[in-house]
XYZ file of C-alpha atoms in Angstrom:
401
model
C 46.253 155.784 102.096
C 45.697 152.782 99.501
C 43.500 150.212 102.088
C 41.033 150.357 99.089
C 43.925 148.348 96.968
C 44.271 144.266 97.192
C 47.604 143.200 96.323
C 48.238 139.245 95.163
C 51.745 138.615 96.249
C 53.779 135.892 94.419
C 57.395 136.682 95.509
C 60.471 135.478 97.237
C 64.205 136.650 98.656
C 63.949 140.390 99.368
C 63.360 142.536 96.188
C 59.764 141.328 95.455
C 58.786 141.092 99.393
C 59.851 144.048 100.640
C 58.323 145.988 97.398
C 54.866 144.463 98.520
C 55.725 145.692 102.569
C 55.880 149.089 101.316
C 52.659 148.940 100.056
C 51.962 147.301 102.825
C 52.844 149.669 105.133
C 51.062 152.377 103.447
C 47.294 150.042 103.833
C 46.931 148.011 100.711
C 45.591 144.437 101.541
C 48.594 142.514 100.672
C 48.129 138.868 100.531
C 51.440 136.731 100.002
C 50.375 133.672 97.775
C 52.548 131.016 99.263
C 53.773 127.141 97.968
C 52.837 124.842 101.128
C 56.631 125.096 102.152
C 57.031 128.326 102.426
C 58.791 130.867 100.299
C 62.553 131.002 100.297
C 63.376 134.227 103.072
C 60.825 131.792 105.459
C 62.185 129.040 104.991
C 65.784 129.995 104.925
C 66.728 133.696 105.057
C 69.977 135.130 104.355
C 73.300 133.858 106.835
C 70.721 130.906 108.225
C 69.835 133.847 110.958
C 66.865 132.511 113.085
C 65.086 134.305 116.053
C 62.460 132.393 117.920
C 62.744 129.726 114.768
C 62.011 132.208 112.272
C 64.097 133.711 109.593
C 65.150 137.243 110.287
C 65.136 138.035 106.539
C 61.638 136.555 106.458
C 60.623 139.491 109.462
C 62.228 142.089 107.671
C 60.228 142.343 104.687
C 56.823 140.147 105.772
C 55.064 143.113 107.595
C 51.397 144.266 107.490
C 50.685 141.500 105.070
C 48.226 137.988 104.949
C 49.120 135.216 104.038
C 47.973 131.935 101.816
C 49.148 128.702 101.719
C 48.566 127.156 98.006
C 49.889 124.298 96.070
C 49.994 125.619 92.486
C 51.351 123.032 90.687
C 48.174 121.117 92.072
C 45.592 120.275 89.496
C 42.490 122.020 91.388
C 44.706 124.925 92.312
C 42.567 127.568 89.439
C 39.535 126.429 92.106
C 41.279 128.552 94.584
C 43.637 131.166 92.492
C 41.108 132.394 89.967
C 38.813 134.364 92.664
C 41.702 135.445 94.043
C 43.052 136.847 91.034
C 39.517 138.289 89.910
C 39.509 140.420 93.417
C 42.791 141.837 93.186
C 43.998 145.033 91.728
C 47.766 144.326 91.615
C 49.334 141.210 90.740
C 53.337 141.445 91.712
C 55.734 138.578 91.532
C 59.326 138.561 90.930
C 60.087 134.873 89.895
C 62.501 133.795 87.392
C 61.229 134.556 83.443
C 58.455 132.100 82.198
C 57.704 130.684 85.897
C 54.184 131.848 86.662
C 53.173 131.401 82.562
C 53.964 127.540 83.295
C 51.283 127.728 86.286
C 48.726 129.516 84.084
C 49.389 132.989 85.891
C 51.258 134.612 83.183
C 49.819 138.469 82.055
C 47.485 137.500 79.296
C 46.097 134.596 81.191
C 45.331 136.629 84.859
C 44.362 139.509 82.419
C 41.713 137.533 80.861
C 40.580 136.764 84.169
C 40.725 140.470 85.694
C 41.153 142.947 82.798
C 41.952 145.563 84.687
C 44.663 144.302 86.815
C 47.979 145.731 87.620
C 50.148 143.106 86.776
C 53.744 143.936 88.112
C 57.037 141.842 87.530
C 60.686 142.347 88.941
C 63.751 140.405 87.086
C 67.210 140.045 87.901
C 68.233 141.076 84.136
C 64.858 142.556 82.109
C 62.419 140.561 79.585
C 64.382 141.407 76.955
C 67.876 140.582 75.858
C 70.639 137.627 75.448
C 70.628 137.416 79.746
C 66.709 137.837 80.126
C 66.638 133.994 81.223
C 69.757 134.090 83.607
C 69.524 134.206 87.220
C 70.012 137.741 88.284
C 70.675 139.097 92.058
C 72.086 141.758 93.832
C 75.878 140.836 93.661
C 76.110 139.345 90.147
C 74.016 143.269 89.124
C 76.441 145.350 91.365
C 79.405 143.534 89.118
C 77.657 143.578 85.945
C 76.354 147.698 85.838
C 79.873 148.845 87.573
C 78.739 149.453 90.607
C 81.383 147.379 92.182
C 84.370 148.830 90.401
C 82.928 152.416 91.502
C 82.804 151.175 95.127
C 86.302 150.012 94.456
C 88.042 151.079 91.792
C 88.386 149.208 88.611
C 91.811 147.658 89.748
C 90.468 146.900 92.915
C 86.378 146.579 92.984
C 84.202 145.341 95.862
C 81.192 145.194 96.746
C 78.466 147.842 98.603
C 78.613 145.803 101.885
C 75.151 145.052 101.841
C 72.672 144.544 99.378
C 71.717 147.795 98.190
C 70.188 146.592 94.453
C 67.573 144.576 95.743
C 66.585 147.137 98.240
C 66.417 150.150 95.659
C 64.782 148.203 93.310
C 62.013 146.990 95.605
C 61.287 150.776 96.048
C 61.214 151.444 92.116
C 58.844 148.022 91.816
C 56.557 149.508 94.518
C 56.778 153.323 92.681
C 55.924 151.572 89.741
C 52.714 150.138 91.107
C 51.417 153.516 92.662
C 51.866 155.251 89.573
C 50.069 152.339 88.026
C 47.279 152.615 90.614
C 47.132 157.027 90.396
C 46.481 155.461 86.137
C 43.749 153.118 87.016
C 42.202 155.443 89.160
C 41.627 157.745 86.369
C 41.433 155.738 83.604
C 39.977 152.517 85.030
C 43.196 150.821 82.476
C 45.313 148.048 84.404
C 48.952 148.230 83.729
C 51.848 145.719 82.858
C 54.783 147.331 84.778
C 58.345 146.090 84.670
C 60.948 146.724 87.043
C 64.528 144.820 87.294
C 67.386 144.748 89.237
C 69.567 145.559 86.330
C 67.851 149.012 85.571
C 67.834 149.398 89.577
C 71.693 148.669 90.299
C 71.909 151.402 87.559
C 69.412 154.509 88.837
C 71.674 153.776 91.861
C 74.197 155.500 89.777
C 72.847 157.852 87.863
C 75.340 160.882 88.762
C 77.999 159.374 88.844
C 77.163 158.061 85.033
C 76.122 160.272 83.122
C 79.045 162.214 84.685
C 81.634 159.643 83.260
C 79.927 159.587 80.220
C 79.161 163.141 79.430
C 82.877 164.171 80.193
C 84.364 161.662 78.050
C 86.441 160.092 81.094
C 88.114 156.731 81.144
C 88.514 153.705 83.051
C 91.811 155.149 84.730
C 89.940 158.443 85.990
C 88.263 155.894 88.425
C 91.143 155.438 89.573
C 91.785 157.088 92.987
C 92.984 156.767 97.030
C 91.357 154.448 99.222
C 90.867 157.131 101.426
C 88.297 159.311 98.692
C 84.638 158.021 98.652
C 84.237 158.826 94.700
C 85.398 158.999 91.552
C 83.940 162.467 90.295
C 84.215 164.457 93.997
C 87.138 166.613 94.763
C 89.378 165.480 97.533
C 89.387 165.702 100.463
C 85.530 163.702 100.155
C 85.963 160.671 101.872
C 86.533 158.587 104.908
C 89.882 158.893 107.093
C 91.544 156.920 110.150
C 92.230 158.513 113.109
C 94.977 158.293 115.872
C 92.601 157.165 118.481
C 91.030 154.146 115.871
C 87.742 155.940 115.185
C 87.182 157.174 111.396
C 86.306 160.284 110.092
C 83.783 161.063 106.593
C 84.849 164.615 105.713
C 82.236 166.050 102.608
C 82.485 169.344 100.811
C 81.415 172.271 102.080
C 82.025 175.971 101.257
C 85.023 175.999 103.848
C 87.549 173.779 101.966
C 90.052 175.777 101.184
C 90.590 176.584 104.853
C 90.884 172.829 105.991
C 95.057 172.810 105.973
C 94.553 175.863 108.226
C 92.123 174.610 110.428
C 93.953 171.120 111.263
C 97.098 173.621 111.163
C 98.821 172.104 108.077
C 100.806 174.594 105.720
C 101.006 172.143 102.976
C 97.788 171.158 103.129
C 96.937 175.291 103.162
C 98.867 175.526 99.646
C 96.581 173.195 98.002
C 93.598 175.391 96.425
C 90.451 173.596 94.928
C 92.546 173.455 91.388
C 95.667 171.717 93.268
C 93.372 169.596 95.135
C 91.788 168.131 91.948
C 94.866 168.039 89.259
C 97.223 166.824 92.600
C 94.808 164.550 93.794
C 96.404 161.580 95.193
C 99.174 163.683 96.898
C 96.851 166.208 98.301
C 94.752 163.126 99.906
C 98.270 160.774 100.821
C 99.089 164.523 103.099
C 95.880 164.799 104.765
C 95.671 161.335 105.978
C 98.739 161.749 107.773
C 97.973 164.922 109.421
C 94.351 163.043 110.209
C 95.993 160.076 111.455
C 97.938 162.190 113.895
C 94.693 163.470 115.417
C 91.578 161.263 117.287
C 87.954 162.414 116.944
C 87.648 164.967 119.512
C 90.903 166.722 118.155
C 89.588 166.928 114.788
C 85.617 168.124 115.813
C 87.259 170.641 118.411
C 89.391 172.422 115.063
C 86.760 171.703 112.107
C 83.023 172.313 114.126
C 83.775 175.980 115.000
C 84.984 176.845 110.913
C 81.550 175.322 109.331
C 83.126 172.288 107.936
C 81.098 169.194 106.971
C 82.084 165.845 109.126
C 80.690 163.162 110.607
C 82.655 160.173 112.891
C 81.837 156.862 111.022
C 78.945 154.768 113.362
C 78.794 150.850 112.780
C 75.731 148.992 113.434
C 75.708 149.138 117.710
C 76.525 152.759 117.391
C 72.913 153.340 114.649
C 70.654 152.022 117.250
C 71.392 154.368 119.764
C 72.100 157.200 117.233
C 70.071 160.381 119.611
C 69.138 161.381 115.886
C 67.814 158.114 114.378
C 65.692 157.395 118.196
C 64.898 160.975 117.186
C 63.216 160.464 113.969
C 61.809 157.111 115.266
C 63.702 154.646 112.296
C 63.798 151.584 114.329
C 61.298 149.286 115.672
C 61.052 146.765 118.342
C 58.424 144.133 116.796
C 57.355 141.029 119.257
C 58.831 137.588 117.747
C 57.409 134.575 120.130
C 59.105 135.577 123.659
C 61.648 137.997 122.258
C 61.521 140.986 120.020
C 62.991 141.710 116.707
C 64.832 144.775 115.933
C 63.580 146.136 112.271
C 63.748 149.207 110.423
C 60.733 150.951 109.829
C 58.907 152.538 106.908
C 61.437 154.971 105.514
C 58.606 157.663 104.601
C 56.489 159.786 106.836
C 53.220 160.878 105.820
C 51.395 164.329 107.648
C 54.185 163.566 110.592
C 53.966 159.752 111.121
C 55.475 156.905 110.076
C 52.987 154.241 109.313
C 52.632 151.555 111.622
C 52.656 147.718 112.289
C 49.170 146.833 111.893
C 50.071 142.971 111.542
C 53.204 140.398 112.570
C 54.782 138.959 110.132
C 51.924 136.326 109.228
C 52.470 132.613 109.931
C 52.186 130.251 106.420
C 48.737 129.628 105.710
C 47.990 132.135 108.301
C 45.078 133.106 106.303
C 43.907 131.074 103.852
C 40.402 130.055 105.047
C 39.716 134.165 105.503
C 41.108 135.263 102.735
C 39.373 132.116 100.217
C 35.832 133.342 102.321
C 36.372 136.837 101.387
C 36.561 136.070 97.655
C 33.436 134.270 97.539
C 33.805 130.305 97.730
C 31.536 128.948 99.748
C 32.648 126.520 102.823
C 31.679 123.747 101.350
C 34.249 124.522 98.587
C 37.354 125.481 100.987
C 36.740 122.447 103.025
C 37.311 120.469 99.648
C 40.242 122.779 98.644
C 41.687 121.940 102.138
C 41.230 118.046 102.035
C 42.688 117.667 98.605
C 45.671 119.136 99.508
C 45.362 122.654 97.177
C 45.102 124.775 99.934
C 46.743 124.569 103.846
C 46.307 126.301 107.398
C 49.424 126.484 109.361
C 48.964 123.570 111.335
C 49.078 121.172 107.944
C 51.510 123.965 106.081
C 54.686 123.115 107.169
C 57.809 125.174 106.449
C 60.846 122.480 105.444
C 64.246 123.086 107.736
């Protein structure tokens, strides 16, 4: 779809890498732009989870992509950055404020270089602002825009469970870029785009705000049963435990005001939709004790044949056999040394398919002789680059444990 667009990747942790795997994913040449270590999620990777000796974070988000092993602070490292920068339409990076300015790869200097580049930056906080220079990532956002205290409540706030800012906002970064590209395309203009985690944590919640704002409400209206999955929807929406230990996520659906009936409750039957929002915390403390009462099968054999809207609550070993996930093809096996990986795939399909994985998750340096060819410096040149320590191949890049 975009294999005519060359992406120069300078990221690390998950927002900026899996931002670049979507366009990945969807054909443009990404090429990560590595320090001879290895970035962070290689080297590290969230929980210190390995497989084979590599970082599962690192395989999640390191798909389809090249990669180049290059010591920027080095003195000759413009020898090997400044083709690389001139071939490229899109320059994404998500390192902290002012970083890539103190290597010379700030937007007026790679712009000088390539005029019309894309040049695309993610923050934890925005370039503006007292918090611009603080570090910003997905927890410290999820507290900061509210997230957590609408997860919670504001008594009683926690977090998503995983981390849902960084991923969001690596799909906004990458959205960013394409409409970026769909601009240079027509115009021939490059683009500074600007994406953070702040303004992502917030889209995530963009209902649910301009609800609270709009209808003048107040902290304590956030207030509600742990039982409810939201502030602003009517009970009964949200999750309930059953007799038999499983858990039940009951939604709305045009059948609510028969649910007492249907799980054969007469006070639940007395609450209509005005009861069940003024008497909220009552109406929800009765149903879960009539749901508690029941176990799964009870509950689909009285609510399936009346239309209502329910699903039993999966964990993770329960997803990857899900008939309707295999169904739609969400999860793939990818081959890590003797063993395989279990991933998620591209979230999109495109005229039926899901695009697929073209490369492994490339080793450091993986491609730095190809890629420094490609761009024009003669062999003469790399061999220098390589022997003065600017450049590495994975056998001399070495990833620190």
């Amino acid at each position: 779809m975009i294999e005519q667009m060359r992406v120069l990747s300078f990221t690390h942790f998950v927002q900026g890498p899996a931002a670049t795997q979507y366009l990945a994913d969807l054909g443009a040449d990404v090429i990560t732009v590595e320090p001879l270590s290895g970035a962070w999620e290689r080297r590290e990777g969230s929980g210190g989870i390995h497989l084979e000796g590599r970082s599962v974070t690192f395989l999640s988000v390191n798909r389809n992509k090249r990669s180049v092993a290059i010591d920027l602070k080095h003195p000759d490292a413009a020898t090997a950055l400044e083709p690389l920068v001139a071939s490229a339409d899109v320059l994404l990076e998500n390192y902290r404020g002012g970083a890539l300015e103190r290597l010379g790869l700030g937007y007026e200097a790679v712009r000088r270089i390539n005029p019309r580049i894309i040049y695309a930056s993610a923050t934890g906080w925005g370039s503006r602002g007292p918090m611009a220079n603080r570090p910003g990532v997905d927890l410290l956002v999820q507290a900061r825009t509210g997230l957590a205290s609408a997860t919670g409540t504001p008594g009683d706030p926690h977090a998503a469970g995983t981390p849902v800012v960084d991923h969001h906002g690596a799909a906004l970064l990458a959205m960013g870029v394409l409409a970026a590209y769909a601009r240079r395309l027509t115009t021939g203009e490059g683009t500074r785009v600007e994406a953070s985690l702040l303004a992502a944590g917030l889209d995530l919640q963009a209902e649910s705000f301009a609800l609270y704002h709009s209808g003048g409400r107040r902290r304590e209206d956030l207030d509600r049963h742990d039982a409810l999955a939201c502030w602003s929807i009517d009970a009964p929406y949200g999750i309930y435990r059953l007799a038999d230990g499983a858990s039940v996520a009951l939604a709305i659906s045009g059948a609510m005001d028969d649910l007492g009936a249907a799980l054969g409750s007469d006070e639940l039957e007395a609450f209509d939709a005005a009861a069940r929002r003024s008497r909220r915390q009552e109406y929800t403390e009765l149903l879960v004790g009539v749901l508690g009462t029941l176990t799964y099968q009870e509950v689909e054999q009285r609510l399936a044949p009346a239309g209502f809207w329910f699903e039993r609550v999966a964990d993770y070993d329960d997803v990857l056999t899900d008939p309707q996930v295999v169904a739609e093809d969400l999860v793939a096996r990818m081959p890590v040394g003797d063993t395989h990986a279990r991933v998620l795939r591209h979230p999109v399909r495109y005229d039926g398919a899901r695009p697929s994985v073209t490369r492994q998750p490339a080793e450091l340096g993986g491609h730095t002789r190809e890629v420094l060819r490609e761009v024009g410096l003669a062999e003469d040149r790399i061999d220098a680059l390589f022997a003065s320590g600017v450049v590495a191949e994975p056998q001399t890049a070495k990833v620190d444990s």
